[in-house]
Coordinates of C-alpha atoms in Angstrom, one line a residue:
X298 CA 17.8 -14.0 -225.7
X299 CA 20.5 -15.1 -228.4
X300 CA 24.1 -14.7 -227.1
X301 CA 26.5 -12.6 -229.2
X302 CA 29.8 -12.1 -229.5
X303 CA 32.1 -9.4 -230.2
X304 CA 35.0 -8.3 -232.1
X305 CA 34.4 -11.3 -234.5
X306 CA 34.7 -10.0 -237.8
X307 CA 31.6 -9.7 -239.3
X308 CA 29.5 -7.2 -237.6
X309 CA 28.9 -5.7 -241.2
X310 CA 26.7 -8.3 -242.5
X311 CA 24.3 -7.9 -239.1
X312 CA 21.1 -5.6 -239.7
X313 CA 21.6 -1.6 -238.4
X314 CA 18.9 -2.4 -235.3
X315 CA 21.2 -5.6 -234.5
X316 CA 22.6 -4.7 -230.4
X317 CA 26.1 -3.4 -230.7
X318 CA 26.2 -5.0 -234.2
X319 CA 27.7 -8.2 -233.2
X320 CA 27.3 -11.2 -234.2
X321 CA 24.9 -14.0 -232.8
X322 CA 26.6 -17.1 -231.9
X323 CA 24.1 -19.8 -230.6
X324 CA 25.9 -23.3 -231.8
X325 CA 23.7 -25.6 -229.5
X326 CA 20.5 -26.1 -228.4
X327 CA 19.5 -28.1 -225.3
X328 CA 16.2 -29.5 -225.1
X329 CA 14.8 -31.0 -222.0
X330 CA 11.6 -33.2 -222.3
X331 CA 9.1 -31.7 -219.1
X332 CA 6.3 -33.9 -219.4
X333 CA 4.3 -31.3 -219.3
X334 CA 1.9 -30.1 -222.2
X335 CA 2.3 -26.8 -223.9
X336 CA -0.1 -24.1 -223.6
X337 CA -0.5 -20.9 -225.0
X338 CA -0.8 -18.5 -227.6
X339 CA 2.4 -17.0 -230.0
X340 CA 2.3 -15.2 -233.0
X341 CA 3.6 -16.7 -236.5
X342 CA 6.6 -15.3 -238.1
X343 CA 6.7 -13.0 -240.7
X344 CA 6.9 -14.4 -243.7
X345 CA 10.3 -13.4 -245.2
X346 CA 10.0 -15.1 -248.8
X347 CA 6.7 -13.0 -249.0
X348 CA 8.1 -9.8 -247.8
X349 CA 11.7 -10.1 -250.7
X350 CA 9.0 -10.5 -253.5
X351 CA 6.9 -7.3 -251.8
X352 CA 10.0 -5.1 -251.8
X353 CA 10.7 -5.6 -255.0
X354 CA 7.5 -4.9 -256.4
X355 CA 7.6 -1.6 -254.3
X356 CA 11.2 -0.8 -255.4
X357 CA 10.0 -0.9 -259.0
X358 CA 7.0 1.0 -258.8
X359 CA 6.8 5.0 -259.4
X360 CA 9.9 6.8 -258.7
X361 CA 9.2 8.5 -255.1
X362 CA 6.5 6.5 -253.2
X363 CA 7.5 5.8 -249.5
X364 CA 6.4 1.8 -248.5
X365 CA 6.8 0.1 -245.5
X366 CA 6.6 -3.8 -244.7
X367 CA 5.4 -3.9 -240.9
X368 CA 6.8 -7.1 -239.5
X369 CA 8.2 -7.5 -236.0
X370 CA 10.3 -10.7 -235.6
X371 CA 11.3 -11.0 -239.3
X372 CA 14.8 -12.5 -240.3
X373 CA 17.4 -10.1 -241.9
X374 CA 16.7 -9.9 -245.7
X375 CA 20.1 -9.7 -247.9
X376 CA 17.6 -8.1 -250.6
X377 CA 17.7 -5.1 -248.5
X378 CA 21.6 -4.9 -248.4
X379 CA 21.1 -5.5 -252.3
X380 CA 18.5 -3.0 -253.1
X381 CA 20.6 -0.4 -251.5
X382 CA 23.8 -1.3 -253.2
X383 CA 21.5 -0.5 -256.6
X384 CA 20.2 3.0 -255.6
X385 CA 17.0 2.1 -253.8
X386 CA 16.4 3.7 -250.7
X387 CA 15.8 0.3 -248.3
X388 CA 15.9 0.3 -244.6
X389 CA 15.6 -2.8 -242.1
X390 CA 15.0 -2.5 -238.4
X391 CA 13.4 -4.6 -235.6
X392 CA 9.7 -3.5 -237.1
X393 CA 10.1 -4.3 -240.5
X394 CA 10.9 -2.6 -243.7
X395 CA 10.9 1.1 -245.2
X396 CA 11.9 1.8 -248.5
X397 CA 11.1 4.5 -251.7
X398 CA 10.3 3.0 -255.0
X399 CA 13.2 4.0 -257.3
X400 CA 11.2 3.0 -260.7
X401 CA 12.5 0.5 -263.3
X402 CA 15.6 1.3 -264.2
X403 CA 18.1 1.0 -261.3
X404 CA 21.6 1.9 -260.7
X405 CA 24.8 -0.1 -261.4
X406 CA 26.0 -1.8 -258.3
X407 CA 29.5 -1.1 -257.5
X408 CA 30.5 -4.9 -256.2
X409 CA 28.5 -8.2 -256.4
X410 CA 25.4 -8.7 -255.0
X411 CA 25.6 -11.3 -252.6
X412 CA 22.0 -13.3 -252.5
X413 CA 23.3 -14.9 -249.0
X414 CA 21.7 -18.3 -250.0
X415 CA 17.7 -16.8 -249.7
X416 CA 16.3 -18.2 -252.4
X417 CA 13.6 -15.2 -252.8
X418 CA 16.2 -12.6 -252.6
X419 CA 17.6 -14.3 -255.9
X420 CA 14.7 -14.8 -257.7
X421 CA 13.8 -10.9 -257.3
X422 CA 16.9 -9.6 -258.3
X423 CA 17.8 -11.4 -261.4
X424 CA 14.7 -11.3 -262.5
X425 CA 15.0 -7.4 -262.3
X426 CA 19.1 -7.1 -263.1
X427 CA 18.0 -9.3 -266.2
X428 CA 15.8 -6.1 -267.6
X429 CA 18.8 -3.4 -266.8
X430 CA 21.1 -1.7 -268.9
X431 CA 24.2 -2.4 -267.0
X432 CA 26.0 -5.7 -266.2
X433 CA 25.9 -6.9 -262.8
X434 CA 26.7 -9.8 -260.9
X435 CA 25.4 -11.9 -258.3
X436 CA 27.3 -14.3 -255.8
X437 CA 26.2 -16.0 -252.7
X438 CA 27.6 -16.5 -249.6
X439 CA 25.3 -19.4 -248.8
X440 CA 24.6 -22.7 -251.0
X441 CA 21.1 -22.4 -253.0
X442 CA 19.2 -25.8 -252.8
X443 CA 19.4 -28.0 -256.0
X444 CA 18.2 -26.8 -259.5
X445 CA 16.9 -23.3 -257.8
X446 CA 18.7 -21.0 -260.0
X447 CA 18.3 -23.0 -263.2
X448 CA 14.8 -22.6 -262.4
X449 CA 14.7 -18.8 -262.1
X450 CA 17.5 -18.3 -265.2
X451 CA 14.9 -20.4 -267.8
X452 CA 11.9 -18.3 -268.1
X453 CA 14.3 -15.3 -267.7
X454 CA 16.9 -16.7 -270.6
X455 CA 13.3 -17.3 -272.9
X456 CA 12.9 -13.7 -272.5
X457 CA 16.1 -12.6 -274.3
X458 CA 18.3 -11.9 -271.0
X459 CA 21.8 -12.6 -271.2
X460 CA 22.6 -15.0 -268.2
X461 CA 25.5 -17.0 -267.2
X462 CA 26.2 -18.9 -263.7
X463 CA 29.5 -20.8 -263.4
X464 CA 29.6 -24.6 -265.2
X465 CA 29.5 -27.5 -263.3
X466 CA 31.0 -30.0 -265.4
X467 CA 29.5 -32.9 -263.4
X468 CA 26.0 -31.2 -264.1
X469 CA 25.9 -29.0 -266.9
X470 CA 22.3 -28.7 -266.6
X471 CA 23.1 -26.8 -263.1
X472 CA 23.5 -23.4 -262.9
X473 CA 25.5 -22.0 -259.8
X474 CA 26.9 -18.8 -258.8
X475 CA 28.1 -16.6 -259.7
X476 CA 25.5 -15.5 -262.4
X477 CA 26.8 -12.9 -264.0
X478 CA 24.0 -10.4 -265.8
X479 CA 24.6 -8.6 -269.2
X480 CA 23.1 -5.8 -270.1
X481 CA 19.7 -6.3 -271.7
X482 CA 19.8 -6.1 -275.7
X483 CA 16.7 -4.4 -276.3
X484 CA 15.1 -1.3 -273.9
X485 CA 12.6 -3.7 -272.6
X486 CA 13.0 -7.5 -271.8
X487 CA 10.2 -9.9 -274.5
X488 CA 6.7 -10.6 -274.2
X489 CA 6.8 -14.8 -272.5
X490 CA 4.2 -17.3 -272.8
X491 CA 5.9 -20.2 -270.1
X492 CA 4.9 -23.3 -268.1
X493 CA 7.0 -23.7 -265.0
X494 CA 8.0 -27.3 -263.9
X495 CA 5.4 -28.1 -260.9
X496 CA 5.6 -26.9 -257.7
X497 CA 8.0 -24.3 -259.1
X498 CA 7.9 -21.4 -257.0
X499 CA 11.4 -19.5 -257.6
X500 CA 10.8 -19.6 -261.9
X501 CA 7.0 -19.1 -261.6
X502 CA 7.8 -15.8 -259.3
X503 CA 10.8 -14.7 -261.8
X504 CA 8.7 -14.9 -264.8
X505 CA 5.9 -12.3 -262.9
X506 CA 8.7 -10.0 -261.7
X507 CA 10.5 -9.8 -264.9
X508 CA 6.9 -9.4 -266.6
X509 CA 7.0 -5.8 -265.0
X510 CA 10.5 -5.1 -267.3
X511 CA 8.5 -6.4 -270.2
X512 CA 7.0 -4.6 -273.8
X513 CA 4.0 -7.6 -274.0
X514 CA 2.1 -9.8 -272.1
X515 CA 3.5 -12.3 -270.0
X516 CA 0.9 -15.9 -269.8
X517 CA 2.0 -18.4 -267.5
X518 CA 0.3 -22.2 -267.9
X519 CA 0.7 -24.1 -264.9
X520 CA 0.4 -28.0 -265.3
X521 CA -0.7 -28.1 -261.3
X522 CA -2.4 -25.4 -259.2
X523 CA -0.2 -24.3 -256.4
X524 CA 1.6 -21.6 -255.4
X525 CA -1.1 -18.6 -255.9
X526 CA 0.3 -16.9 -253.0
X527 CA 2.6 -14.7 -255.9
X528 CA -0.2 -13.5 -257.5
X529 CA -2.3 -12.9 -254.6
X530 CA 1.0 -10.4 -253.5
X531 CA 0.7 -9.1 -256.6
X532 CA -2.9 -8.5 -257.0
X533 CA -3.0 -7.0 -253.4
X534 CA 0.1 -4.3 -254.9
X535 CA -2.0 -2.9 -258.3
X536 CA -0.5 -5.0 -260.5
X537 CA -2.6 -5.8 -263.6
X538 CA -3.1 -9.7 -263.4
X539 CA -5.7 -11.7 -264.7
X540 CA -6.5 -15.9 -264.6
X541 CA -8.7 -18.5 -266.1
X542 CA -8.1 -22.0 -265.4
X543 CA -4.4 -22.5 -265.5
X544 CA -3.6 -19.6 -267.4
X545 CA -2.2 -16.6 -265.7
X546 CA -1.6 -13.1 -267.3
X547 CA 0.3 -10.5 -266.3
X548 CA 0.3 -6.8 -268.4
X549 CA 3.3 -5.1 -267.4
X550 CA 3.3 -2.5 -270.2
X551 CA -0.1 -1.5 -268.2
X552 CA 1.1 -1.4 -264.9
X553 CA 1.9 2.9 -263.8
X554 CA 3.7 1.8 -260.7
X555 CA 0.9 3.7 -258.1
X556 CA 0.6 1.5 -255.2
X557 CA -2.8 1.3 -253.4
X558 CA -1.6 2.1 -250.1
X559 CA 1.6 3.5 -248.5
X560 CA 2.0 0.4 -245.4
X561 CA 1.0 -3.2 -245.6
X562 CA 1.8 -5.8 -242.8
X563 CA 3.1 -9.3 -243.8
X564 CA 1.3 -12.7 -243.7
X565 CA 2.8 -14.9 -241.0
X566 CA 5.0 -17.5 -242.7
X567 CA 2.8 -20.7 -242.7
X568 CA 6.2 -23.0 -242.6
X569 CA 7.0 -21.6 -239.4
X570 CA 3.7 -22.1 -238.0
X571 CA 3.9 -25.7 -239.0
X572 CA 6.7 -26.4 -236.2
X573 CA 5.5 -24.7 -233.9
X574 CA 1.8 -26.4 -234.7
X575 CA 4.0 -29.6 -234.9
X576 CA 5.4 -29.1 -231.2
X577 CA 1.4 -28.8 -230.4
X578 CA 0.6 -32.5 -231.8
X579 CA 3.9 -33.5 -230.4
X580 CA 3.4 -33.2 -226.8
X581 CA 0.3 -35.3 -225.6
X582 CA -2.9 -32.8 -223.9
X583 CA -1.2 -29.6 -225.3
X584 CA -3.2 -26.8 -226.1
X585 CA -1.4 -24.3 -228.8
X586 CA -2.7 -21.6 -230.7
X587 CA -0.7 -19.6 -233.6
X588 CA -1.6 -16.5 -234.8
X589 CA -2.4 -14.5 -237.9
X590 CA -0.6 -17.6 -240.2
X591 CA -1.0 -17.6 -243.6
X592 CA -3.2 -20.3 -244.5
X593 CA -4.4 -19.7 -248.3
X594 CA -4.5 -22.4 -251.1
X595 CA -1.3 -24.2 -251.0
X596 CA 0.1 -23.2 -248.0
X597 CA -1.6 -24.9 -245.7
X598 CA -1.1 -28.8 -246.6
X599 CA -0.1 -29.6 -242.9
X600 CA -3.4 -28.0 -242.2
X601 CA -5.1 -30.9 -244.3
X602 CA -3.4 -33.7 -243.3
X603 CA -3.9 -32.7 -239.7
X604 CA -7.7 -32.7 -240.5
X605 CA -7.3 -36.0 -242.7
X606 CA -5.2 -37.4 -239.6
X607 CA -8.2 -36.6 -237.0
X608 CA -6.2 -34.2 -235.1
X609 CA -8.4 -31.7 -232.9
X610 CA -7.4 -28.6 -235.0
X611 CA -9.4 -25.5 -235.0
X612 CA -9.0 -22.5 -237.9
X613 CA -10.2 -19.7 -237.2
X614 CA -10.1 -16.7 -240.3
X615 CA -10.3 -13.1 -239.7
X616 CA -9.1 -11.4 -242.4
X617 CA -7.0 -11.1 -245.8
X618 CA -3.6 -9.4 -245.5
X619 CA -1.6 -8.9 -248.6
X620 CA -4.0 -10.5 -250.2
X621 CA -3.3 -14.0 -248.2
X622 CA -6.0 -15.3 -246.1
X623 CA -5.1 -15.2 -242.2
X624 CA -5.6 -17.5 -239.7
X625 CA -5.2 -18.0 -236.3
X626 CA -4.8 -21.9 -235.9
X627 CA -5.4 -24.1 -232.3
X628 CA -4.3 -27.8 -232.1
X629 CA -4.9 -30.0 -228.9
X630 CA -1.9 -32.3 -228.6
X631 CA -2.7 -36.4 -229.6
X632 CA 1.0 -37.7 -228.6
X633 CA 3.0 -40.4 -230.8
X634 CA 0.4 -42.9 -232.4
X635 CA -3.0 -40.6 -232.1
X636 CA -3.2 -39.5 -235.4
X637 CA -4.3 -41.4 -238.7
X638 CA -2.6 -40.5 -241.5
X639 CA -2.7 -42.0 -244.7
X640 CA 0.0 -42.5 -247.7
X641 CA 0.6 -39.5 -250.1
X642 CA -1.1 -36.7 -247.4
X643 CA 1.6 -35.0 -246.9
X644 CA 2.8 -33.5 -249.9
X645 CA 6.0 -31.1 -249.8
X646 CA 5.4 -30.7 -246.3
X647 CA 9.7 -31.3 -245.6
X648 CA 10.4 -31.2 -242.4
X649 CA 7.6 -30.9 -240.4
X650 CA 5.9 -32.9 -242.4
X651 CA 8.3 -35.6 -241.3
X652 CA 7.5 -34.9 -237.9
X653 CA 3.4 -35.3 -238.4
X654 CA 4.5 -38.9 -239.9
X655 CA 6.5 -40.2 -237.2
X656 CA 3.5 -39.2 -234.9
X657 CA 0.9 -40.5 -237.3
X658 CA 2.9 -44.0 -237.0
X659 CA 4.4 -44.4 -233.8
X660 CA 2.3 -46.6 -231.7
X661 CA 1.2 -48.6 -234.3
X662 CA 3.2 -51.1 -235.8
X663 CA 2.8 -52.4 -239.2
X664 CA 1.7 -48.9 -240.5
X665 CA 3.5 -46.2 -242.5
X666 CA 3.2 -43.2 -244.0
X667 CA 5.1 -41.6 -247.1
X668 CA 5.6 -38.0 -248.0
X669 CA 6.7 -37.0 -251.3
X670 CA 9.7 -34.9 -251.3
X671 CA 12.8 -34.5 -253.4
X672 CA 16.0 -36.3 -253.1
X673 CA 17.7 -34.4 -251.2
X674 CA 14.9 -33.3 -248.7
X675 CA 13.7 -37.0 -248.3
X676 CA 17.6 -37.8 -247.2
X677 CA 17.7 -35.6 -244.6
X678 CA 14.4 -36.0 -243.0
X679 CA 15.7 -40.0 -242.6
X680 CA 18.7 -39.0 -240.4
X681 CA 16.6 -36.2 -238.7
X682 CA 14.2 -39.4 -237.9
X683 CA 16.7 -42.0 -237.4
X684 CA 18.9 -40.1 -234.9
X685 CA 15.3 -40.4 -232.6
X686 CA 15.2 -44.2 -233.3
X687 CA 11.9 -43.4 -236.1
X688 CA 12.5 -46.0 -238.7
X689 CA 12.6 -44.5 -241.5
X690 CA 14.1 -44.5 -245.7
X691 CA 14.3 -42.5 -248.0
X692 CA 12.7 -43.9 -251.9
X693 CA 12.4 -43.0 -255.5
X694 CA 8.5 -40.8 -254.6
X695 CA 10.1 -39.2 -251.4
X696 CA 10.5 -40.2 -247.3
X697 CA 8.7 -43.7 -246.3
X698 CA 8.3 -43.9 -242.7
X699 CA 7.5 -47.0 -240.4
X700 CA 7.8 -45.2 -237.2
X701 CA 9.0 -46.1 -233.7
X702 CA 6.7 -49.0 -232.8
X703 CA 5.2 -47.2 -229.6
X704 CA 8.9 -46.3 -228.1
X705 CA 9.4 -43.1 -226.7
X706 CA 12.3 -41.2 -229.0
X707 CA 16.2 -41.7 -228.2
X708 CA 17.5 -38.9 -226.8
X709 CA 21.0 -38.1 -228.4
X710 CA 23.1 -34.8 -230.1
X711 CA 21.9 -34.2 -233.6
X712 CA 24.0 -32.3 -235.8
X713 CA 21.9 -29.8 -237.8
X714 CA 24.5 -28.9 -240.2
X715 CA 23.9 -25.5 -240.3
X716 CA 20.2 -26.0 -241.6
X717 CA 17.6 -24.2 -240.0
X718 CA 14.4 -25.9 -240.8
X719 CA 16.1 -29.4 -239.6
X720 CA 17.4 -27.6 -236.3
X721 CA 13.8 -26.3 -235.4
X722 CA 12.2 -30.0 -236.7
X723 CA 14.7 -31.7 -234.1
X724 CA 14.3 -29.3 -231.2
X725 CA 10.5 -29.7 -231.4
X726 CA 11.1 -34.2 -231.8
X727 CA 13.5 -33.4 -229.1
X728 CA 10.3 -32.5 -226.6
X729 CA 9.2 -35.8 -226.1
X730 CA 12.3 -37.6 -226.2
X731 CA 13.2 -40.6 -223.6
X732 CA 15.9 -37.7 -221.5
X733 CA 17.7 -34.5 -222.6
X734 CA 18.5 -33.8 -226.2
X735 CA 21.1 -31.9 -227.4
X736 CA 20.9 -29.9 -231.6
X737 CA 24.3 -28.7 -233.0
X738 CA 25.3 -26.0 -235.4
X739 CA 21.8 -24.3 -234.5
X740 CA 22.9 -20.4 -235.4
X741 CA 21.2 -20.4 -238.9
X742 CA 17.8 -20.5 -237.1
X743 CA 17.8 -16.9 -236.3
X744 CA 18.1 -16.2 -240.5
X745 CA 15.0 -18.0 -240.8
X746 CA 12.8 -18.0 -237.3
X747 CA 14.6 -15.4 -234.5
X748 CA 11.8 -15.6 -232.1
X749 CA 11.7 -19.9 -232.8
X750 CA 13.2 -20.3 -229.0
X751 CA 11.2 -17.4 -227.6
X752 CA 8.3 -19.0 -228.9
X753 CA 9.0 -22.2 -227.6
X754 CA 9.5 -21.4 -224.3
X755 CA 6.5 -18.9 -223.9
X756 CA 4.7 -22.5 -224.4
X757 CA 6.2 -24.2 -221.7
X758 CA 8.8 -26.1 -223.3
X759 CA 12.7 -26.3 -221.1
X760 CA 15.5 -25.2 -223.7
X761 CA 18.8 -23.7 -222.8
X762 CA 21.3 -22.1 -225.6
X763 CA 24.7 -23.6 -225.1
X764 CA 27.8 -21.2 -226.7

């Protein structure tokens, strides 16, 4: 159980099913290698990025439909806070999400919308605010990674909304928040026909969601295949979509807003799995099963360079829920220096994909394997791996990585900086370390994985929260 404290100020921005509304306050994380494998079986976590995009889809659909997102475990959404604040009826609590679709045209917010950092939660609402009649603005609390609203702001600017974030002068291609949100010029935003950059997630989804606020079609050309798991949500909600090759077409003017069914549950988010799938091939003889991931198309690259690695990996399907493919997913632990894995396998697989190439390569000198990832990414997965004594650099295609030569992994105090995914990467290098390892500025983790530690530990693995 997450420690809280009280009294501290910000009990507001904590979820209504929050204990006492206080906030949570776990700063460290102390890991302590067992030498015993993990075993067991633990659920994936709700897939928050999937469940933003879902809500909104709902919130826009004919005025008066009750919805509900089931999903125990999942993270506190800031869209929720914002849908509210515009006149939609949203609710979270500890099973997920209610909320009663309030049509297209919502109501003026009465302060800024604050998008908390959560890259969904931004792409949803300006893709909607950028179809309203009012002006509106959104800020964040939390820094967005690199290029991520320029990205969402392009197809939405080609559509004839009036958007402006703050200027950079440094960067003037960057656009930051605040984005402030004029009032759309015409009743309905324009027909688009619009190739995201690849790999582009946030702009791709903007250009569907604003495609519902549209008068024409809206095509999408994607230069690489990826990333369906956006219009699988949105064939799985009624929403008229249609593909052939890389073309995608959405018909908003089409779309009546009835939703097939009143409750859906939510995928489990496959980047979660990864670390816990991670901790699995981590830990020599383990034997780990997640369930219901999400495990469709793109999503599951881990899952392929596992099988290209040789890893003894088991998927096992049983069913489509909102229109993703489910899983549950068992891996046999190989230890540091089992695996095989090749150059270029690994592709956007952050960081636990750095953690699969520090196994593939650590008993085996002279070998390396290379990931691509962006700048940014590929710079902190090398002090993630470095701080365990992995050699590794980062270079111009992404993260190279030599390994550790067949050493076990120093044991030291990494600082996570307040990023989640690299807290839960080193916690899981951290259980097969040489002695006791300790992972600062860990609170971030419950926005993104809450039940990460509880998971963790119904596996076998020794970790105490330090305050």
């Amino acid at each position: 159980m997450w420690p809280c404290a009280p009294n501290s100020g910000h009990e507001s921005r904590l979820p209504r099913w929050c204990p006492r509304r206080i906030r949570l306050v776990v700063t460290t994380l102390r890991v302590t290698p067992t030498g015993q494998p993990l075993l067991g079986s633990v659920p994936a976590p709700p897939d928050p990025r999937t469940a933003a995009v879902a809500l909104v889809v709902m919130a826009l659909a004919r005025t008066g439909q009750t919805c509900r997102l089931d999903a125990r475990g999942l993270p506190r959404l800031p869209l929720v806070e914002a849908l509210r604040a515009l006149g939609v009826d949203a609710v979270q609590s500890g099973d997920g999400c209610r909320l009663v679709s309030a049509g297209r045209h919502w109501t003026q917010a009465r302060a800024p919308l604050d998008a908390a950092g959560h890259v969904a939660t931004a792409t949803g609402l300006l893709a909607v605010l950028a179809g309203q009649r009012f002006r509106s603005e959104m800020t964040s609390s939390r820094r967005f990674p690199p290029q991520v609203l320029a990205h969402i702001v392009k197809p939405l600017r080609a559509r004839g909304a009036l958007l402006e974030g703050r200027l950079d002068p440094q960067q003037p291609a960057q656009v930051r928040a605040p984005v402030h949100i004029q009032p759309a010029p015409m009743a309905a935003l324009s027909p688009l026909r619009y190739q995201p950059a690849p790999h582009d997630w946030a702009g791709k989804t903007a250009a569907l969601i604003s495609g519902l606020l549209a008068d024409g079609p809206t095509v999408i050309q994607e230069s690489v295949m990826g990333h369906e798991r956006s219009e699988r949500l949105f064939y799985a909600l009624g929403v008229p979509l249609s593909s052939a090759g890389p073309y995608l077409e959405l018909a908003g003017q089409q779309w009546q807003g009835e939703l097939p069914q009143a409750s859906y549950a939510l995928p489990g988010d496959s980047e979660g799995a990864a670390l816990l799938v991670a901790a699995a091939a981590v830990v020599p003889d383990s034997l780990v099963t997640v369930r219901g991931v999400a495990a469709s198309g793109g999503c599951s690259g881990y899952l392929e360079a596992l099988r290209n690695a040789a890893a003894s990996l088991r998927v096992q399907a049983h069913g489509v829920v909102l229109g993703e493919g489910i899983a549950d997913i068992t891996l046999r632990g190989v230890g540091f220096g089992g695996l095989r894995l090749g150059s270029a396998q690994l592709p956007r697989a952050g960081a636990s994909g750095a953690i699969l190439a520090a196994l593939a390569v650590g008993g085996r000198p002279g070998t390396h394997s290379e990931l691509a990832l962006d700048d940014a990414t590929a710079q902190a997965c090398v002090g993630l791996l470095r701080g365990f004594g992995v050699e590794a650099a980062s270079r111009g295609t992404g993260l190279w990585v030599a390994g550790t030569h067949g050493r076990r992994l120093t044991a030291h105090r990494f600082d996570a900086a307040q990023r989640p995914s690299f807290a839960m990467a080193a916690s899981v290098l951290a259980l097969q370390a040489a002695g006791p390892c300790e992972i600062q500025h860990c609170d971030r983790i419950v926005e993104r994985f809450p039940r990460f530690v509880a998971s963790l530990r119904a596996l076998g693995a020794q970790i105490e929260v330090l305050s």
